[in-house]
mmCIF file of C-alpha atoms in Angstrom:
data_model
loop_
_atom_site.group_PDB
_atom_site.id
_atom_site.type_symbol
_atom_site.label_atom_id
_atom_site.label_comp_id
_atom_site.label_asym_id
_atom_site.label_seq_id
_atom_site.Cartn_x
_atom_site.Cartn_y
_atom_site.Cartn_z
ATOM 1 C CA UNK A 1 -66.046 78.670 -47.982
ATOM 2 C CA UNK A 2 -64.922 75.691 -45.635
ATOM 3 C CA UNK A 3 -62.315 77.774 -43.948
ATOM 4 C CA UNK A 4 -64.681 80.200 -43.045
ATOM 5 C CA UNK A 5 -67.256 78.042 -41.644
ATOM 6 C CA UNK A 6 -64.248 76.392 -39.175
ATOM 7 C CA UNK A 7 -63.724 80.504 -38.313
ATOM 8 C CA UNK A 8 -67.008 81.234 -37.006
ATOM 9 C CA UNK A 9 -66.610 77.860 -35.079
ATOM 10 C CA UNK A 10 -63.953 78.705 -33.302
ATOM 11 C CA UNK A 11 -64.465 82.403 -32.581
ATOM 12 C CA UNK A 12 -67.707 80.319 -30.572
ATOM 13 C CA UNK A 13 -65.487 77.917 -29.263
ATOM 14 C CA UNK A 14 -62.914 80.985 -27.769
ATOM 15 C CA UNK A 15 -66.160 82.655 -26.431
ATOM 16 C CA UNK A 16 -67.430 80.015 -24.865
ATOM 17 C CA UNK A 17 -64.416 78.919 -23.086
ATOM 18 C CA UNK A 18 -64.319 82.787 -21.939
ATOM 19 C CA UNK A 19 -67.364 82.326 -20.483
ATOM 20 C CA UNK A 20 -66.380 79.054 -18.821
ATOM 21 C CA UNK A 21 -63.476 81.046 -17.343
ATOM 22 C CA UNK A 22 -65.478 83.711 -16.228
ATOM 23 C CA UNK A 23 -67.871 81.151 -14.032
ATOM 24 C CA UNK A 24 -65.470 79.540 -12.422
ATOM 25 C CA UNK A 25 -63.639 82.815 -11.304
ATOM 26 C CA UNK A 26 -66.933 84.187 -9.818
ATOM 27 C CA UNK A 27 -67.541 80.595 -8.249
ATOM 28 C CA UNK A 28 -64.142 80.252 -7.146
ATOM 29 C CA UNK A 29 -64.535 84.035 -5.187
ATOM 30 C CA UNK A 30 -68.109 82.836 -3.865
ATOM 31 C CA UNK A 31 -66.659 79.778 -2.501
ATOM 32 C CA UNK A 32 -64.119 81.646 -0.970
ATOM 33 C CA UNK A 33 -66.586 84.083 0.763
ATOM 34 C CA UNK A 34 -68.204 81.381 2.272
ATOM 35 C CA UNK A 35 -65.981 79.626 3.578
ATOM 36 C CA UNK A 36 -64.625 82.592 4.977
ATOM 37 C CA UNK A 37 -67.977 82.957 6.650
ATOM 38 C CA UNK A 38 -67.949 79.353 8.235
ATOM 39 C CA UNK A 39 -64.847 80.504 9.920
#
């Protein structure tokens, strides 16, 4: 019963950090157009 309950916690934890991962990729490639843009 316990060991389940820390599974479904960390499948979250794994899909959150995806997410995370995801962000910062797109932010990292915005950041990247713009400054391209200053130039």
């Amino acid at each position: 019963m316990d060991n389940n309950n820390s599974n479904i916690d960390n499948e979250q934890i794994c899909s959150l950090t995806c997410e995370l991962e995801l962000m910062r990729e797109r932010y990292g490639k915005l950041v990247d157009v713009h400054g391209q843009l200053q130039l």
